[in-house]
Short mmCIF file of C-alpha atoms in Angstrom, two decimals:
data_model
loop_
_atom_site.label_atom_id
_atom_site.label_comp_id
_atom_site.label_asym_id
_atom_site.label_seq_id
_atom_site.Cartn_x
_atom_site.Cartn_y
_atom_site.Cartn_z
CA MET X 180 21.45 -7.01 0.40
CA ALA X 181 18.60 -7.60 -2.01
CA LYS X 182 16.25 -9.22 0.61
CA GLN X 183 17.25 -6.49 3.55
CA ASN X 184 16.95 -2.97 0.30
CA THR X 185 13.55 -4.93 0.25
CA VAL X 186 12.83 -5.32 4.44
CA PHE X 187 13.73 -1.42 4.51
CA LYS X 188 11.89 -0.10 1.23
CA ASP X 189 9.04 -2.14 2.35
CA ALA X 190 8.99 -0.97 5.86
CA PHE X 191 9.69 3.13 4.88
CA ASN X 192 6.02 3.23 2.42
CA ARG X 193 4.88 1.52 5.07
CA CYS X 194 5.75 4.62 7.72
CA LEU X 195 4.96 6.97 4.71
CA THR X 196 1.04 5.83 5.26
CA GLN X 197 1.69 6.73 8.72
CA MET X 198 2.98 9.41 8.61
CA ALA X 199 -0.38 10.02 6.22
CA GLU X 200 -2.09 9.76 9.14
CA THR X 201 -1.13 11.23 12.44
CA PRO X 202 0.79 14.72 12.89
CA ALA X 203 3.18 12.85 15.06
CA LEU X 204 5.43 10.05 15.29
CA PRO X 205 5.15 6.77 17.96
CA SER X 206 8.67 6.21 19.69
CA GLU X 207 11.44 4.42 18.17
CA PRO X 208 10.69 0.72 19.76
CA GLU X 209 6.98 1.32 18.93
CA LEU X 210 7.13 2.32 15.13
CA GLY X 211 9.43 -0.96 15.09
CA GLN X 212 6.49 -3.33 16.44
CA LEU X 213 4.19 -0.86 14.91
CA LEU X 214 6.86 -2.02 11.39
CA GLY X 215 7.81 -5.44 11.80
CA VAL X 216 11.42 -4.28 11.57
CA SER X 217 14.35 -3.66 13.96
CA ARG X 218 15.16 -0.55 16.27
CA THR X 219 17.94 -0.12 13.54
CA THR X 220 15.54 0.21 10.21
CA VAL X 221 14.01 1.84 11.83
CA ARG X 222 16.29 4.96 12.33
CA ALA X 223 17.38 4.18 8.94
CA ILE X 224 13.59 5.25 8.61
CA LEU X 225 14.03 8.28 10.18
CA ALA X 226 17.17 9.23 8.60
CA ARG X 227 15.66 9.01 5.15
CA CYS X 228 12.73 11.04 6.66
CA GLU X 229 14.26 13.65 8.00
CA GLU X 230 16.58 13.39 4.60
CA LEU X 231 13.79 14.25 2.72
CA LYS X 232 12.33 17.01 4.55
CA LEU X 233 9.32 14.45 5.93
CA ILE X 234 10.30 14.76 9.59
CA SER X 235 11.81 16.88 11.55
CA TRP X 236 13.67 15.15 14.06
CA ASP X 237 14.90 15.77 18.16
CA LYS X 238 16.27 12.82 19.60
CA ARG X 239 12.42 11.27 21.03
CA ARG X 240 10.19 13.88 19.21
CA LYS X 241 9.93 13.24 15.66
CA THR X 242 7.68 15.36 14.21
CA VAL X 243 5.76 15.01 11.19
CA LEU X 244 6.33 19.01 8.43
CA ARG X 245 4.78 17.75 5.62
CA ARG X 246 2.38 15.13 3.70
CA PRO X 247 4.10 12.33 1.89
CA GLU X 248 3.69 13.14 -2.35
CA PRO X 249 4.02 9.95 -4.20
CA SER X 250 6.83 10.88 -5.57
CA ASP X 251 8.78 10.25 -1.99
CA TYR X 252 7.27 6.47 -2.01
CA PHE X 253 9.92 3.40 -3.41
CA PRO X 254 7.97 2.09 -6.37
CA SER X 255 5.89 -1.20 -5.38
CA GLU X 256 8.70 -3.60 -7.95
CA GLU X 257 11.03 -2.86 -5.44
CA THR X 258 9.84 -3.42 -2.00
CA SER X 259 8.36 -7.06 -3.24
CA SER X 260 9.28 -10.64 -1.55
CA LEU X 261 12.42 -11.56 -2.31
CA ALA X 262 9.98 -14.71 -3.31
CA GLU X 263 8.60 -12.57 -5.21
CA ILE X 264 11.38 -11.32 -6.56
CA ILE X 265 12.69 -14.55 -7.25
CA GLU X 266 9.30 -15.20 -9.22
CA ARG X 267 9.38 -12.50 -10.95
CA SER X 268 13.21 -13.08 -12.49
CA PHE X 269 12.65 -16.80 -12.77
CA MET X 270 9.07 -15.94 -15.15
CA ARG X 271 11.55 -13.16 -17.54
CA ARG X 272 14.19 -15.60 -17.76
CA ILE X 273 11.62 -18.75 -19.01
CA LEU X 274 9.80 -15.51 -21.76
CA ALA X 275 13.30 -14.23 -23.10
CA GLY X 276 14.58 -18.18 -23.45
CA GLY X 277 11.10 -19.07 -25.63
CA ALA X 278 10.10 -22.20 -22.84
CA GLU X 279 10.87 -24.57 -25.16
CA PRO X 280 10.88 -28.36 -23.32
CA GLY X 281 14.18 -29.31 -21.89
CA MET X 282 15.18 -25.03 -21.81
CA GLN X 283 18.34 -24.72 -19.36
CA ILE X 284 17.57 -23.12 -16.33
CA ASN X 285 21.25 -22.15 -13.82
CA GLU X 286 20.81 -21.55 -10.90
CA LEU X 287 23.73 -19.81 -10.02
CA GLU X 288 22.81 -17.22 -13.38
CA LEU X 289 19.29 -16.55 -11.55
CA ALA X 290 21.01 -15.97 -8.41
CA ARG X 291 23.28 -13.43 -9.80
CA GLU X 292 21.02 -12.18 -12.05
CA ILE X 293 18.90 -11.22 -8.76
CA GLY X 294 21.66 -9.62 -6.97
CA THR X 295 20.55 -13.23 -3.83
CA GLY X 296 22.04 -16.64 -2.22
CA THR X 297 21.99 -19.65 -4.26
CA THR X 298 19.91 -20.90 -1.15
CA SER X 299 16.48 -18.83 -1.50
CA VAL X 300 16.60 -19.48 -4.98
CA ARG X 301 17.09 -23.42 -5.06
CA GLU X 302 14.83 -23.35 -2.48
CA PHE X 303 12.26 -21.03 -5.03
CA LEU X 304 12.57 -23.69 -7.58
CA ILE X 305 12.14 -27.15 -5.18
CA ARG X 306 8.60 -25.07 -4.67
CA PHE X 307 8.10 -25.47 -8.03
CA SER X 308 9.30 -28.45 -9.26
CA ARG X 309 6.49 -30.63 -7.35
CA PHE X 310 4.62 -29.35 -10.36
CA GLY X 311 6.67 -31.45 -12.34
CA LEU X 312 7.37 -28.70 -14.86
CA ILE X 313 10.73 -28.42 -13.91
CA GLU X 314 13.38 -31.05 -12.88
CA LYS X 315 16.25 -30.65 -11.28
CA ARG X 316 19.95 -31.86 -12.65
CA PRO X 317 23.41 -32.18 -11.74
CA ASN X 318 25.41 -28.97 -11.77
CA SER X 319 23.04 -26.43 -10.02
CA HIS X 320 20.68 -27.14 -14.00
CA TRP X 321 17.41 -27.58 -13.79
CA VAL X 322 15.92 -28.37 -17.52
CA LEU X 323 12.66 -27.01 -18.36
CA LYS X 324 9.35 -30.16 -19.88
CA GLY X 325 6.34 -30.00 -20.92
CA PHE X 326 2.53 -28.87 -20.38
CA THR X 327 -0.31 -31.63 -21.43
CA ARG X 328 -3.79 -30.89 -21.85
CA ASP X 329 -5.01 -33.08 -18.81
CA PHE X 330 -2.61 -31.53 -15.83
CA ALA X 331 -3.59 -27.78 -18.09
CA LEU X 332 -7.71 -28.59 -16.96
CA GLU X 333 -6.68 -29.96 -13.33
CA LEU X 334 -4.80 -26.48 -12.78
CA THR X 335 -7.47 -24.44 -14.15
CA GLU X 336 -10.21 -26.28 -12.44
CA VAL X 337 -8.44 -25.11 -8.94
CA ARG X 338 -7.52 -22.13 -9.48
CA GLU X 339 -11.06 -20.63 -10.83
CA MET X 340 -12.72 -22.99 -7.48
CA PHE X 341 -10.59 -20.05 -5.88
CA GLU X 342 -10.99 -17.40 -7.49
CA LEU X 343 -14.29 -16.57 -8.03
CA ARG X 344 -14.16 -16.86 -3.59
CA SER X 345 -11.67 -14.26 -3.68
CA ALA X 346 -13.29 -12.39 -6.01
CA ALA X 347 -17.09 -12.71 -3.99
CA ARG X 348 -14.70 -11.35 -0.76
CA PHE X 349 -13.27 -8.48 -2.30
CA VAL X 350 -16.67 -6.85 -3.22
CA THR X 351 -17.24 -7.73 1.00
CA LEU X 352 -13.80 -5.24 1.76
CA PRO X 353 -14.10 -2.76 4.02
CA GLU X 354 -14.59 0.90 1.58
CA ASP X 355 -11.34 2.48 2.91
CA HIS X 356 -9.33 -1.05 2.13
CA SER X 357 -5.51 -0.15 0.60
CA ALA X 358 -7.03 -2.94 -1.75
CA TRP X 359 -9.84 -0.52 -3.51
CA GLU X 360 -6.46 2.05 -4.50
CA GLU X 361 -4.51 -0.31 -5.86
CA LEU X 362 -7.98 -1.67 -7.81
CA LYS X 363 -7.62 2.16 -8.65
CA LYS X 364 -3.59 2.17 -9.91
CA ILE X 365 -4.17 -1.53 -11.97
CA GLU X 366 -7.02 0.28 -14.41
CA ALA X 367 -5.29 3.13 -14.75
CA VAL X 368 -2.41 1.15 -16.79
CA HIS X 369 -5.37 -1.32 -18.46
CA ARG X 370 -5.69 2.01 -19.79
CA GLU X 371 -2.40 2.99 -20.68
CA ILE X 372 -1.58 -0.04 -22.20
CA LEU X 373 -4.34 -0.50 -24.62
CA ALA X 374 -4.19 2.55 -25.54
CA ASP X 375 -0.81 2.22 -27.00
CA ILE X 376 -1.61 -1.25 -27.53
CA ASP X 377 0.97 -1.93 -30.28
CA GLU X 378 3.68 -1.06 -28.58
CA ARG X 379 3.13 -1.73 -24.75
CA TYR X 380 1.62 -5.31 -24.89
CA ARG X 381 4.22 -6.89 -24.19
CA GLU X 382 3.34 -5.78 -20.57
CA PHE X 383 0.48 -7.89 -19.70
CA SER X 384 2.61 -10.09 -18.52
CA GLU X 385 3.03 -8.90 -15.02
CA LEU X 386 0.02 -6.66 -15.00
CA ASP X 387 -2.15 -9.40 -15.26
CA GLU X 388 0.25 -11.10 -12.59
CA ARG X 389 -0.54 -8.50 -10.25
CA PHE X 390 -3.94 -7.79 -10.69
CA HIS X 391 -4.91 -11.43 -9.99
CA LEU X 392 -2.83 -11.67 -7.07
CA LEU X 393 -5.29 -8.23 -5.87
CA VAL X 394 -7.68 -10.80 -5.76
CA HIS X 395 -6.57 -13.53 -5.19
CA LYS X 396 -4.85 -12.02 -1.79
CA SER X 397 -8.86 -10.55 -0.89
CA SER X 398 -9.78 -14.38 0.43
CA SER X 399 -6.72 -13.88 3.02
CA ASN X 400 -7.31 -17.95 3.26
CA ARG X 401 -2.94 -18.84 3.92
CA PHE X 402 -3.35 -21.46 1.48
CA ILE X 403 -5.23 -19.46 -1.77
CA VAL X 404 -2.72 -17.10 -1.86
CA ASP X 405 0.12 -20.28 -2.19
CA PHE X 406 -1.91 -21.42 -3.76
CA TYR X 407 -1.45 -18.68 -6.78
CA ASP X 408 2.04 -18.00 -5.67
CA ILE X 409 2.82 -21.03 -6.87
CA ILE X 410 0.74 -21.74 -10.77
CA ALA X 411 0.53 -17.85 -11.79
CA ILE X 412 4.51 -19.48 -13.78
CA ILE X 413 2.62 -22.20 -15.27
CA PHE X 414 -0.94 -20.43 -15.64
CA HIS X 415 -0.79 -16.34 -16.50
CA TYR X 416 2.44 -16.87 -18.76
CA HIS X 417 2.56 -20.85 -20.45
CA TYR X 418 0.42 -19.20 -23.70
CA GLN X 419 2.18 -16.98 -24.24
CA TRP X 420 4.88 -19.08 -25.14
CA ASN X 421 3.06 -19.44 -27.82
CA LYS X 422 3.63 -15.47 -29.29
CA ALA X 423 1.48 -16.39 -32.16
CA ASN X 424 -1.50 -13.26 -32.58
CA ALA X 425 -0.06 -11.90 -28.64
CA ARG X 426 -1.30 -8.95 -29.68
CA GLY X 427 -5.17 -9.48 -29.82
CA ARG X 428 -4.84 -11.98 -27.23
CA ASN X 429 -3.31 -9.57 -24.20
CA ALA X 430 -6.01 -6.97 -26.24
CA ARG X 431 -8.57 -9.07 -25.09
CA ALA X 432 -7.88 -9.74 -22.22
CA LEU X 433 -6.68 -6.80 -21.15
CA GLU X 434 -10.38 -5.87 -21.96
CA GLU X 435 -11.83 -9.12 -20.05
CA HIS X 436 -9.74 -6.98 -16.59
CA LEU X 437 -11.69 -3.68 -17.20
CA ALA X 438 -14.75 -5.44 -17.28
CA TYR X 439 -14.05 -7.61 -14.59
CA ILE X 440 -12.76 -4.15 -12.51
CA ALA X 441 -16.13 -1.93 -13.27
CA ALA X 442 -17.71 -4.92 -11.74
CA LEU X 443 -15.67 -5.40 -8.33
CA GLN X 444 -16.19 -1.93 -8.00
CA SER X 445 -19.68 -1.54 -8.75
CA ARG X 446 -19.88 -4.60 -5.49
CA ASP X 447 -22.12 -6.67 -7.55
CA PRO X 448 -22.13 -10.61 -6.42
CA LYS X 449 -23.47 -11.17 -9.56
CA GLN X 450 -21.90 -9.12 -11.92
CA VAL X 451 -18.20 -9.95 -10.29
CA GLU X 452 -19.51 -13.75 -10.79
CA GLN X 453 -19.89 -13.08 -14.26
CA ALA X 454 -17.26 -10.86 -15.36
CA CYS X 455 -15.08 -13.18 -13.38
CA ARG X 456 -15.87 -16.36 -15.24
CA ARG X 457 -16.58 -14.68 -18.60
CA HIS X 458 -12.75 -13.90 -18.19
CA LEU X 459 -11.65 -17.40 -16.89
CA LYS X 460 -13.11 -19.31 -19.68
CA SER X 461 -11.51 -17.57 -21.79
CA ALA X 462 -8.09 -17.57 -20.12
CA ARG X 463 -8.97 -21.30 -20.14
CA GLU X 464 -9.24 -21.60 -23.75
CA THR X 465 -5.96 -20.06 -24.13
CA LEU X 466 -4.44 -21.99 -21.84
CA LEU X 467 -5.51 -24.83 -23.93
CA GLN X 468 -4.71 -23.41 -27.67
CA SER X 469 -1.51 -23.12 -27.10
CA ILE X 470 -0.82 -26.15 -26.19
CA PRO X 471 0.45 -28.67 -28.75
#
């Protein structure tokens, strides 16, 4: 059910984007091919559009009545892929538990919390376990293991190579690419959190993931994106397992992100490289300081 809802909501949002650019929608088969969904899902999308009075739907004729507004779209957190939902839920669980070595993770409980089958959760945990940070135990249980300094250094070295490559690619994206609009939204959230840092500094974790994933996706390299999907939890959240001075660390990281974002928006490769290296160096130091 979770997967089906996610597919529908993601396709619905993309359909709204299509509507913003044309006075009429194509046929159901063409729309299904355009969105990459079944005809059943297409009809569900059209029914919701009609309910919101976005279109007039009379058999084959679908006329756009008004342009979509932000409130018509499903929130981005509801359109994440199932893998992203599982990853985010796993991250929240280990952070809530303090992420101490020896912490138990029950795949049945995690699946129930997400609202999906245990198979998908198990596949994620097996994929994640190849890094040696979690280990399978009997009866659907996993245990969180330690994190060494050597492991952290290897991880940061690869991460820095990939992110510098992705950041350089980001500035070459065309002006009408959706990544620029997403970058503006991310920038706005950074400023909102900084304006209320005492109350909202804990929100940095997910924002950090959202920002760096956007940069990595611009690489258009499946191996870089796949690498990021796996190490996001390890790198972006491990240093938070040490809760000391979390507010100060997160405030500094938010400022560094804003400088990084400004560099990307300048489209100046030298500025981007300098801002990226500065932030990655700081992130590496923070990560290493968190290791006992």
